[in-house]
């Protein structure tokens, strides 16, 4: 079989070597973007009188036929034609004859693949941004229903202070808000056209790069042809933002896994997002959350592998760069899938408010309150801390909690204690009083929900 680039060669290729060098097994994913790029290119060639209108229209019809076939999965790709570009060129000339060979005038596979990847990632970045919005919506919706649901808040995974469950959920809302912002920002640099940079140095044809860029919806063109064909920063930025998204989801996964355990029992996951055990009939495993936590690794891996791949590459295109695709596709699929799973999981989880209420009444997470109480009455905080520490110890010895301790004990510990401490110690009072900006106080949480809604509306 003759190669499209075979003119200079005297020996025919070995099949197994071709197979090693080919990217078609994975870059066929870019078929629609490749055709879209070609359609813009040919329109530009005609507008610049580089091709006649007849030639351009024949090529356009041929490309449209190929697009139809691609959508129906009717294209029979071959390894011998190496990649998506050469496969499509072959299909095109089979379809419309030698005029198909004119499509490649004034461009190279190097600017072509860069264009395809920009188009692909732009589309998927926007889709992921949309998915983030859905998940934020789900978090906001659950938060709205649980402003006054109180859970223990933790540091070091030790009970620290009671907080509103909504406040905990909203922390993830704001992480996702930053994730969204990062992707939005990356779009600015991604939405630039490399098309027309040629192999590396531009072209002798009087092309109009601005016109093809405009046809493809790009905001601008790369200023430098070498940079245009060798830049993969836009993928790295996407992968870095994706790594952070996965890190956030992985942290939430861990919470879901803990919360749905018998030990916590704070939430019950909907059956759709859990699985049973083949041997232990009682089990309901949070598989989907675990899987998202696990998949975080491959997203980091893809990021590090592309960084490593590019390190030390001289300008401009090098075949190494063919290795940039699978990780990008994998990151897109993984991030999209993970966000979608989490959106469903949050929307459908049952919150065990009674368990949470019981738990916040059976711990010492209100101890800070007592110390603050004494401090506000003039006792130096260090001393107050000491007094309360001793009271906690007394409770532990008697197997009770601070709310159960009689007034006589309080009076004995410090004459500053009055009857009102029983109200101060109630979890709902503890939470309500943390009314500083961004705190867990119910009033603050209500405000945060409103700001969250505004943030979503502005998208
Ligand atoms: N399949 C190639 C890739 O994915 C396309 C660009 C090939 N360019 C070249 N000069 N061999 O990187």
Tab-separated table of C-alpha atoms and ligand atoms in Angstrom:
chain	number	residue	atom	x	y	z
A	1	UNK	CA	0.000	0.000	0.000
A	2	UNK	CA	1.462	3.372	-0.958
A	3	UNK	CA	1.782	6.046	1.680
A	4	UNK	CA	0.406	9.518	1.169
A	5	UNK	CA	3.897	10.751	2.006
A	6	UNK	CA	5.660	7.870	0.178
A	7	UNK	CA	7.379	9.795	-2.646
A	8	UNK	CA	10.804	9.971	-1.023
A	9	UNK	CA	10.840	6.376	0.131
A	10	UNK	CA	12.237	3.346	-1.677
A	11	UNK	CA	11.394	0.625	0.800
A	12	UNK	CA	7.861	-0.137	1.827
A	13	UNK	CA	7.026	-0.014	5.491
A	14	UNK	CA	6.722	-2.975	7.805
A	15	UNK	CA	3.276	-3.514	9.158
A	16	UNK	CA	4.369	-3.902	12.771
A	17	UNK	CA	6.383	-0.696	12.595
A	18	UNK	CA	3.380	1.091	11.107
A	19	UNK	CA	1.247	-0.195	13.948
A	20	UNK	CA	3.702	1.183	16.494
A	21	UNK	CA	3.755	4.620	14.875
A	22	UNK	CA	0.066	4.950	14.133
A	23	UNK	CA	-2.249	7.155	16.149
A	24	UNK	CA	-5.463	6.257	14.348
A	25	UNK	CA	-6.560	3.754	17.025
A	26	UNK	CA	-7.061	6.733	19.361
A	27	UNK	CA	-7.061	9.948	17.327
A	28	UNK	CA	-10.171	8.806	15.439
A	29	UNK	CA	-11.863	10.410	18.443
A	30	UNK	CA	-11.045	13.703	16.707
A	31	UNK	CA	-12.771	12.871	13.430
A	32	UNK	CA	-15.477	15.524	13.736
A	33	UNK	CA	-13.055	18.257	14.773
A	34	UNK	CA	-10.717	17.291	11.940
A	35	UNK	CA	-13.488	17.616	9.363
A	36	UNK	CA	-14.697	20.858	10.926
A	37	UNK	CA	-11.153	22.250	10.650
A	38	UNK	CA	-10.905	21.119	7.016
A	39	UNK	CA	-14.226	22.707	6.119
A	40	UNK	CA	-13.026	26.045	7.464
A	41	UNK	CA	-9.660	25.647	5.750
A	42	UNK	CA	-11.156	24.923	2.331
A	43	UNK	CA	-13.598	27.814	2.634
A	44	UNK	CA	-10.677	30.092	3.406
A	45	UNK	CA	-8.635	28.708	0.476
A	46	UNK	CA	-11.476	29.556	-1.905
A	47	UNK	CA	-12.004	33.000	-0.375
A	48	UNK	CA	-8.306	33.708	-0.934
A	49	UNK	CA	-8.488	32.394	-4.527
A	50	UNK	CA	-6.029	29.636	-3.763
A	51	UNK	CA	-8.647	27.084	-4.844
A	52	UNK	CA	-11.450	27.723	-7.321
A	53	UNK	CA	-14.997	27.815	-6.002
A	54	UNK	CA	-15.723	24.609	-7.899
A	55	UNK	CA	-12.815	22.793	-6.313
A	56	UNK	CA	-13.763	24.067	-2.880
A	57	UNK	CA	-17.366	23.077	-3.279
A	58	UNK	CA	-16.467	19.564	-4.441
A	59	UNK	CA	-14.173	19.177	-1.441
A	60	UNK	CA	-16.839	20.565	0.873
A	61	UNK	CA	-19.432	18.082	-0.372
A	62	UNK	CA	-16.940	15.268	0.034
A	63	UNK	CA	-16.117	16.335	3.589
A	64	UNK	CA	-19.795	16.554	4.450
A	65	UNK	CA	-20.330	13.024	3.200
A	66	UNK	CA	-17.461	11.888	5.389
A	67	UNK	CA	-18.946	13.691	8.370
A	68	UNK	CA	-22.230	11.849	7.885
A	69	UNK	CA	-20.388	8.557	7.668
A	70	UNK	CA	-18.314	9.395	10.735
A	71	UNK	CA	-21.430	10.112	12.761
A	72	UNK	CA	-22.855	6.744	11.743
A	73	UNK	CA	-19.529	5.091	12.520
A	74	UNK	CA	-19.203	3.917	8.922
A	75	UNK	CA	-15.598	4.899	8.285
A	76	UNK	CA	-13.224	2.003	8.013
A	77	UNK	CA	-9.955	3.413	9.367
A	78	UNK	CA	-6.667	1.744	8.538
A	79	UNK	CA	-3.385	1.587	10.419
A	80	UNK	CA	-1.498	2.019	7.134
A	81	UNK	CA	-2.882	5.532	6.903
A	82	UNK	CA	-1.347	6.282	10.265
A	83	UNK	CA	-3.579	8.971	11.709
A	84	UNK	CA	-6.944	10.676	11.451
A	85	UNK	CA	-5.654	13.279	8.996
A	86	UNK	CA	-4.237	10.853	6.453
A	87	UNK	CA	-7.162	8.468	6.838
A	88	UNK	CA	-9.612	11.257	6.071
A	89	UNK	CA	-7.546	12.502	3.140
A	90	UNK	CA	-7.598	9.008	1.693
A	91	UNK	CA	-11.376	8.706	2.184
A	92	UNK	CA	-11.807	12.099	0.582
A	93	UNK	CA	-9.856	11.277	-2.568
A	94	UNK	CA	-11.683	7.945	-2.783
A	95	UNK	CA	-14.910	9.921	-2.593
A	96	UNK	CA	-14.213	12.852	-4.947
A	97	UNK	CA	-11.045	11.945	-6.846
A	98	UNK	CA	-7.651	13.695	-7.061
A	99	UNK	CA	-9.085	17.142	-6.309
A	100	UNK	CA	-9.291	15.899	-2.726
A	101	UNK	CA	-5.519	16.218	-2.643
A	102	UNK	CA	-5.864	19.994	-2.910
A	103	UNK	CA	-7.352	20.246	0.568
A	104	UNK	CA	-3.924	20.036	2.136
A	105	UNK	CA	-2.731	23.164	0.299
A	106	UNK	CA	-1.177	25.660	2.704
A	107	UNK	CA	-1.424	23.527	5.799
A	108	UNK	CA	0.380	20.672	7.510
A	109	UNK	CA	-0.650	17.882	9.802
A	110	UNK	CA	1.149	19.810	12.518
A	111	UNK	CA	-1.155	22.812	12.509
A	112	UNK	CA	-4.022	20.478	11.706
A	113	UNK	CA	-3.638	18.309	14.813
A	114	UNK	CA	-3.120	21.374	16.978
A	115	UNK	CA	-6.350	22.826	15.588
A	116	UNK	CA	-8.246	19.590	16.226
A	117	UNK	CA	-7.091	19.458	19.814
A	118	UNK	CA	-8.021	23.080	20.474
A	119	UNK	CA	-11.490	22.490	19.043
A	120	UNK	CA	-11.947	19.279	20.986
A	121	UNK	CA	-10.826	20.656	24.320
A	122	UNK	CA	-12.774	23.880	23.946
A	123	UNK	CA	-15.967	21.901	23.485
A	124	UNK	CA	-15.297	19.545	26.386
A	125	UNK	CA	-14.100	22.284	28.722
A	126	UNK	CA	-17.426	24.021	28.176
A	127	UNK	CA	-19.287	20.768	28.815
A	128	UNK	CA	-17.350	20.182	32.023
A	129	UNK	CA	-18.078	23.729	33.156
A	130	UNK	CA	-21.725	22.969	32.629
A	131	UNK	CA	-21.441	19.760	34.627
A	132	UNK	CA	-19.788	21.687	37.465
A	133	UNK	CA	-22.744	24.041	37.480
A	134	UNK	CA	-25.133	21.104	37.853
A	135	UNK	CA	-23.183	19.763	40.771
A	136	UNK	CA	-23.115	23.169	42.424
A	137	UNK	CA	-26.865	23.285	41.978
A	138	UNK	CA	-27.223	19.916	43.700
A	139	UNK	CA	-25.054	21.058	46.610
A	140	UNK	CA	-27.007	24.269	46.951
A	141	UNK	CA	-30.283	22.404	46.911
A	142	UNK	CA	-29.215	20.025	49.692
A	143	UNK	CA	-27.720	22.920	51.632
A	144	UNK	CA	-31.002	24.819	51.501
A	145	UNK	CA	-32.757	21.904	53.146
A	146	UNK	CA	-30.167	21.516	55.878
A	147	UNK	CA	-29.332	24.972	57.143
A	148	UNK	CA	-30.384	24.020	60.656
A	149	UNK	CA	-29.192	20.441	60.534
A	150	UNK	CA	-26.211	20.277	62.838
A	151	UNK	CA	-23.277	17.902	62.494
A	152	UNK	CA	-20.028	17.653	64.367
A	153	UNK	CA	-17.346	19.660	62.594
A	154	UNK	CA	-13.907	18.039	62.622
A	155	UNK	CA	-10.260	18.903	62.676
A	156	UNK	CA	-7.746	16.026	62.691
A	157	UNK	CA	-10.891	13.906	62.246
A	158	UNK	CA	-11.558	14.622	65.919
A	159	UNK	CA	-14.768	16.369	66.823
A	160	UNK	CA	-14.057	20.068	67.024
A	161	UNK	CA	-17.130	22.306	66.987
A	162	UNK	CA	-20.683	21.703	65.811
A	163	UNK	CA	-21.527	23.201	62.437
A	164	UNK	CA	-24.447	23.507	60.079
A	165	UNK	CA	-24.530	20.624	57.601
A	166	UNK	CA	-25.318	23.170	54.896
A	167	UNK	CA	-22.103	24.989	55.765
A	168	UNK	CA	-20.133	21.803	55.221
A	169	UNK	CA	-21.769	21.170	51.843
A	170	UNK	CA	-21.246	24.760	50.787
A	171	UNK	CA	-17.512	24.458	51.334
A	172	UNK	CA	-17.554	22.160	48.300
A	173	UNK	CA	-19.749	24.592	46.398
A	174	UNK	CA	-16.996	27.218	46.671
A	175	UNK	CA	-14.261	24.771	45.704
A	176	UNK	CA	-16.228	24.037	42.555
A	177	UNK	CA	-16.698	27.735	41.988
A	178	UNK	CA	-12.913	28.117	41.808
A	179	UNK	CA	-12.676	25.051	39.554
A	180	UNK	CA	-15.176	26.645	37.231
A	181	UNK	CA	-13.206	29.876	37.239
A	182	UNK	CA	-9.985	28.081	36.406
A	183	UNK	CA	-11.556	26.384	33.384
A	184	UNK	CA	-13.174	29.614	32.297
A	185	UNK	CA	-9.827	31.347	32.490
A	186	UNK	CA	-8.080	28.583	30.564
A	187	UNK	CA	-10.570	29.048	27.722
A	188	UNK	CA	-9.085	32.469	27.010
A	189	UNK	CA	-5.755	30.923	26.117
A	190	UNK	CA	-7.293	27.853	24.514
A	191	UNK	CA	-9.496	29.769	22.142
A	192	UNK	CA	-6.645	30.676	19.790
A	193	UNK	CA	-6.189	29.262	16.308
A	194	UNK	CA	-3.006	27.476	15.258
A	195	UNK	CA	-4.409	26.807	11.770
A	196	UNK	CA	-2.267	28.163	8.974
A	197	UNK	CA	0.981	27.913	10.929
A	198	UNK	CA	1.933	25.174	8.476
A	199	UNK	CA	4.522	22.621	9.461
A	200	UNK	CA	6.402	25.180	11.543
A	201	UNK	CA	7.180	28.287	9.505
A	202	UNK	CA	3.970	29.459	7.871
A	203	UNK	CA	3.246	29.032	4.164
A	204	UNK	CA	3.961	30.631	0.794
A	205	UNK	CA	0.254	30.640	-0.069
A	206	UNK	CA	-1.618	33.910	0.518
A	207	UNK	CA	-3.857	32.421	3.210
A	208	UNK	CA	-6.049	34.329	5.647
A	209	UNK	CA	-5.564	32.879	9.095
A	210	UNK	CA	-7.952	35.313	10.696
A	211	UNK	CA	-10.745	34.169	8.435
A	212	UNK	CA	-10.324	30.458	9.174
A	213	UNK	CA	-9.991	31.281	12.878
A	214	UNK	CA	-13.241	33.200	12.759
A	215	UNK	CA	-15.000	30.365	10.927
A	216	UNK	CA	-13.945	27.997	13.711
A	217	UNK	CA	-15.079	30.318	16.494
A	218	UNK	CA	-11.579	31.164	17.725
A	219	UNK	CA	-11.009	34.593	19.248
A	220	UNK	CA	-7.582	35.121	17.753
A	221	UNK	CA	-4.627	33.394	16.080
A	222	UNK	CA	-1.251	32.327	17.462
A	223	UNK	CA	1.255	35.102	16.838
A	224	UNK	CA	4.126	32.722	16.174
A	225	UNK	CA	3.942	29.714	13.866
A	226	UNK	CA	6.527	27.690	15.826
A	227	UNK	CA	4.615	28.266	19.028
A	228	UNK	CA	1.318	27.478	17.303
A	229	UNK	CA	2.328	23.951	16.333
A	230	UNK	CA	4.276	23.064	19.446
A	231	UNK	CA	2.177	24.607	22.206
A	232	UNK	CA	0.389	22.153	24.466
A	233	UNK	CA	0.017	24.549	27.416
A	234	UNK	CA	-3.712	24.641	26.863
A	235	UNK	CA	-3.923	20.893	27.535
A	236	UNK	CA	-1.700	21.214	30.582
A	237	UNK	CA	-3.859	23.988	31.984
A	238	UNK	CA	-6.910	21.831	31.460
A	239	UNK	CA	-5.215	18.884	33.122
A	240	UNK	CA	-4.061	20.960	36.041
A	241	UNK	CA	-7.570	22.342	36.582
A	242	UNK	CA	-8.903	18.795	36.198
A	243	UNK	CA	-6.462	17.483	38.790
A	244	UNK	CA	-7.783	20.017	41.233
A	245	UNK	CA	-11.386	19.125	40.441
A	246	UNK	CA	-10.579	15.477	41.113
A	247	UNK	CA	-8.746	16.360	44.325
A	248	UNK	CA	-11.899	18.135	45.507
A	249	UNK	CA	-14.119	15.249	44.488
A	250	UNK	CA	-11.766	12.828	46.142
A	251	UNK	CA	-12.006	14.698	49.426
A	252	UNK	CA	-15.779	14.669	49.142
A	253	UNK	CA	-15.595	10.964	48.277
A	254	UNK	CA	-13.798	10.349	51.519
A	255	UNK	CA	-16.489	12.220	53.448
A	256	UNK	CA	-19.234	10.239	51.705
A	257	UNK	CA	-17.473	6.997	52.491
A	258	UNK	CA	-17.089	7.945	56.150
A	259	UNK	CA	-20.579	9.417	56.461
A	260	UNK	CA	-22.235	6.349	54.960
A	261	UNK	CA	-20.358	3.937	57.230
A	262	UNK	CA	-22.122	2.342	60.175
A	263	UNK	CA	-19.752	4.247	62.463
A	264	UNK	CA	-20.969	7.648	61.264
A	265	UNK	CA	-24.327	6.831	59.687
A	266	UNK	CA	-24.838	10.489	58.754
A	267	UNK	CA	-26.092	9.798	55.239
A	268	UNK	CA	-27.487	6.919	53.280
A	269	UNK	CA	-26.529	6.743	49.635
A	270	UNK	CA	-29.232	5.997	47.137
A	271	UNK	CA	-29.190	2.386	45.904
A	272	UNK	CA	-28.236	3.631	42.413
A	273	UNK	CA	-24.847	4.740	43.699
A	274	UNK	CA	-24.059	1.821	45.959
A	275	UNK	CA	-23.401	-1.854	45.429
A	276	UNK	CA	-23.810	-5.010	47.441
A	277	UNK	CA	-21.287	-7.655	48.339
A	278	UNK	CA	-21.273	-11.041	46.634
A	279	UNK	CA	-20.710	-12.749	49.960
A	280	UNK	CA	-21.860	-10.442	52.780
A	281	UNK	CA	-25.598	-9.853	52.400
A	282	UNK	CA	-25.753	-6.941	54.848
A	283	UNK	CA	-23.386	-4.726	52.879
A	284	UNK	CA	-24.062	-1.563	50.946
A	285	UNK	CA	-20.790	-0.282	49.599
A	286	UNK	CA	-20.133	3.321	48.497
A	287	UNK	CA	-18.403	2.024	45.349
A	288	UNK	CA	-18.965	5.089	43.204
A	289	UNK	CA	-17.394	7.421	45.750
A	290	UNK	CA	-14.460	5.040	46.127
A	291	UNK	CA	-14.059	4.840	42.379
A	292	UNK	CA	-13.968	8.612	41.996
A	293	UNK	CA	-11.341	8.743	44.745
A	294	UNK	CA	-9.407	6.072	42.852
A	295	UNK	CA	-9.741	7.720	39.457
A	296	UNK	CA	-8.158	10.871	40.831
A	297	UNK	CA	-4.842	9.066	40.444
A	298	UNK	CA	-5.104	8.653	36.700
A	299	UNK	CA	-6.003	12.315	36.202
A	300	UNK	CA	-2.895	13.378	38.141
A	301	UNK	CA	-0.943	10.774	36.165
A	302	UNK	CA	-2.090	12.161	32.810
A	303	UNK	CA	-1.045	15.644	33.896
A	304	UNK	CA	2.399	14.603	35.054
A	305	UNK	CA	2.942	12.439	31.996
A	306	UNK	CA	2.206	15.305	29.589
A	307	UNK	CA	4.438	17.684	31.530
A	308	UNK	CA	7.186	15.101	31.366
A	309	UNK	CA	6.570	14.421	27.698
A	310	UNK	CA	7.024	18.064	26.741
A	311	UNK	CA	10.029	18.714	28.913
A	312	UNK	CA	13.156	18.975	26.794
A	313	UNK	CA	11.423	18.872	23.389
A	314	UNK	CA	13.107	21.202	20.913
A	315	UNK	CA	10.859	23.301	18.688
A	316	UNK	CA	8.729	22.663	16.843
A	317	UNK	CA	6.675	19.485	16.340
A	318	UNK	CA	8.177	16.180	17.462
A	319	UNK	CA	6.515	12.828	17.141
A	320	UNK	CA	6.635	12.511	20.934
A	321	UNK	CA	3.705	14.892	20.895
A	322	UNK	CA	1.462	12.226	19.437
A	323	UNK	CA	1.456	10.866	22.990
A	324	UNK	CA	-0.517	13.891	24.196
A	325	UNK	CA	-3.888	12.555	23.136
A	326	UNK	CA	-4.863	9.504	25.136
A	327	UNK	CA	-4.267	11.224	28.457
A	328	UNK	CA	-6.341	14.186	27.342
A	329	UNK	CA	-9.245	11.986	26.249
A	330	UNK	CA	-8.995	9.983	29.435
A	331	UNK	CA	-9.010	13.098	31.601
A	332	UNK	CA	-12.071	14.453	29.813
A	333	UNK	CA	-13.982	11.178	30.236
A	334	UNK	CA	-12.927	10.701	33.844
A	335	UNK	CA	-13.670	14.225	35.023
A	336	UNK	CA	-17.002	14.379	33.248
A	337	UNK	CA	-18.086	11.003	34.573
A	338	UNK	CA	-16.970	11.756	38.115
A	339	UNK	CA	-18.812	15.077	38.320
A	340	UNK	CA	-21.948	13.487	36.940
A	341	UNK	CA	-21.810	10.639	39.459
A	342	UNK	CA	-21.370	13.087	42.313
A	343	UNK	CA	-24.231	15.286	41.164
A	344	UNK	CA	-26.567	12.297	41.282
A	345	UNK	CA	-25.154	11.044	44.550
A	346	UNK	CA	-25.678	14.388	46.292
A	347	UNK	CA	-29.128	14.927	44.854
A	348	UNK	CA	-30.375	11.545	46.042
A	349	UNK	CA	-28.617	10.944	49.353
A	350	UNK	CA	-30.736	10.671	52.489
A	351	UNK	CA	-29.488	12.821	55.327
A	352	UNK	CA	-29.956	11.141	58.712
A	353	UNK	CA	-30.773	14.296	60.633
A	354	UNK	CA	-31.806	12.384	63.764
A	355	UNK	CA	-28.442	10.619	63.952
A	356	UNK	CA	-26.644	13.916	63.462
A	357	UNK	CA	-28.727	15.566	66.182
A	358	UNK	CA	-28.048	12.715	68.593
A	359	UNK	CA	-24.336	12.834	67.835
A	360	UNK	CA	-23.979	16.555	68.390
A	361	UNK	CA	-25.583	16.089	71.811
A	362	UNK	CA	-23.151	13.399	72.826
A	363	UNK	CA	-19.733	14.926	72.518
A	364	UNK	CA	-17.600	17.728	73.896
A	365	UNK	CA	-17.625	19.850	70.779
A	366	UNK	CA	-19.323	22.625	72.780
A	367	UNK	CA	-16.359	22.934	75.175
A	368	UNK	CA	-14.932	26.000	73.389
A	369	UNK	CA	-18.207	27.724	74.196
A	370	UNK	CA	-17.598	27.412	77.928
A	371	UNK	CA	-14.072	28.758	77.647
A	372	UNK	CA	-15.301	31.703	75.540
A	373	UNK	CA	-18.036	32.256	78.138
A	374	UNK	CA	-15.506	32.626	80.937
A	375	UNK	CA	-13.179	34.703	78.802
A	376	UNK	CA	-15.986	37.085	77.881
A	377	UNK	CA	-16.552	37.554	81.597
A	378	UNK	CA	-12.968	38.663	82.031
A	379	UNK	CA	-11.058	35.482	82.848
A	380	UNK	CA	-7.871	35.229	80.705
A	381	UNK	CA	-8.545	32.682	77.937
A	382	UNK	CA	-5.650	30.448	79.015
A	383	UNK	CA	-7.153	30.091	82.500
A	384	UNK	CA	-10.633	29.573	81.095
A	385	UNK	CA	-9.243	26.799	78.884
A	386	UNK	CA	-7.787	25.127	81.983
A	387	UNK	CA	-11.054	25.356	83.964
A	388	UNK	CA	-13.074	23.852	81.130
A	389	UNK	CA	-10.476	21.151	80.518
A	390	UNK	CA	-10.980	20.002	84.098
A	391	UNK	CA	-14.767	20.052	83.725
A	392	UNK	CA	-14.474	17.871	80.613
A	393	UNK	CA	-12.362	15.455	82.625
A	394	UNK	CA	-14.999	15.350	85.383
A	395	UNK	CA	-17.667	14.551	82.783
A	396	UNK	CA	-15.569	11.799	81.237
A	397	UNK	CA	-15.078	10.231	84.670
A	398	UNK	CA	-18.824	10.284	85.298
A	399	UNK	CA	-19.760	9.218	81.769
A	400	UNK	CA	-21.795	12.360	81.064
A	401	UNK	CA	-21.555	15.475	78.841
A	402	UNK	CA	-21.279	19.174	79.654
A	403	UNK	CA	-25.022	19.764	79.333
A	404	UNK	CA	-25.641	17.045	81.973
A	405	UNK	CA	-23.263	18.489	84.576
A	406	UNK	CA	-25.135	20.056	87.540
A	407	UNK	CA	-24.802	23.747	88.341
A	408	UNK	CA	-23.014	22.999	91.616
A	409	UNK	CA	-20.063	21.574	89.697
A	410	UNK	CA	-19.935	24.609	87.464
A	411	UNK	CA	-20.070	26.979	90.430
A	412	UNK	CA	-17.312	25.047	92.114
A	413	UNK	CA	-15.106	25.370	89.024
A	414	UNK	CA	-15.720	29.113	88.640
A	415	UNK	CA	-18.045	31.574	90.281
A	416	UNK	CA	-18.449	33.257	86.867
A	417	UNK	CA	-20.765	30.469	85.646
A	418	UNK	CA	-24.499	31.280	85.707
A	419	UNK	CA	-27.627	29.292	84.757
A	420	UNK	CA	-27.473	30.635	81.192
A	421	UNK	CA	-24.599	28.271	80.381
A	422	UNK	CA	-27.130	25.492	79.647
A	423	UNK	CA	-28.437	27.549	76.789
A	424	UNK	CA	-24.942	28.550	75.674
A	425	UNK	CA	-23.975	24.874	75.491
A	426	UNK	CA	-26.829	23.787	73.208
A	427	UNK	CA	-25.480	22.823	69.778
A	428	UNK	CA	-27.995	25.102	68.062
A	429	UNK	CA	-26.822	28.059	70.163
A	430	UNK	CA	-23.213	27.139	69.528
A	431	UNK	CA	-23.758	27.193	65.786
A	432	UNK	CA	-26.012	30.242	65.704
A	433	UNK	CA	-23.497	32.338	67.611
A	434	UNK	CA	-20.727	31.815	65.052
A	435	UNK	CA	-22.113	34.671	63.111
A	436	UNK	CA	-18.878	36.157	61.819
A	437	UNK	CA	-18.640	36.600	58.048
A	438	UNK	CA	-18.191	33.201	56.366
A	439	UNK	CA	-18.875	31.372	59.631
A	440	UNK	CA	-21.325	28.572	60.285
A	441	UNK	CA	-23.948	30.746	62.037
A	442	UNK	CA	-27.378	30.093	60.496
A	443	UNK	CA	-27.667	33.687	59.411
A	444	UNK	CA	-24.314	33.484	57.637
A	445	UNK	CA	-25.265	30.209	55.970
A	446	UNK	CA	-28.463	31.755	54.656
A	447	UNK	CA	-26.413	34.604	53.215
A	448	UNK	CA	-23.955	32.128	51.698
A	449	UNK	CA	-26.785	30.307	49.959
A	450	UNK	CA	-27.927	33.584	48.456
A	451	UNK	CA	-24.399	34.399	47.265
A	452	UNK	CA	-24.174	30.892	45.827
A	453	UNK	CA	-27.374	31.418	43.892
A	454	UNK	CA	-26.132	34.736	42.568
A	455	UNK	CA	-22.849	33.130	41.505
A	456	UNK	CA	-24.752	30.470	39.573
A	457	UNK	CA	-27.068	32.975	37.930
A	458	UNK	CA	-24.104	34.972	36.715
A	459	UNK	CA	-22.744	32.012	34.770
B	1	LIG	N1	-0.554	11.881	14.291
B	1	LIG	C1	0.240	13.033	14.536
B	1	LIG	C2	0.106	13.428	15.987
B	1	LIG	O1	-0.853	13.068	16.548
B	1	LIG	C3	-0.190	14.169	13.678
B	1	LIG	C4	0.886	15.132	13.383
B	1	LIG	C5	1.914	14.417	12.580
B	1	LIG	N2	2.897	15.270	12.034
B	1	LIG	C6	4.029	14.804	11.523
B	1	LIG	N3	4.829	15.647	11.021
B	1	LIG	N4	4.339	13.531	11.560
B	1	LIG	O2	0.944	14.078	16.569
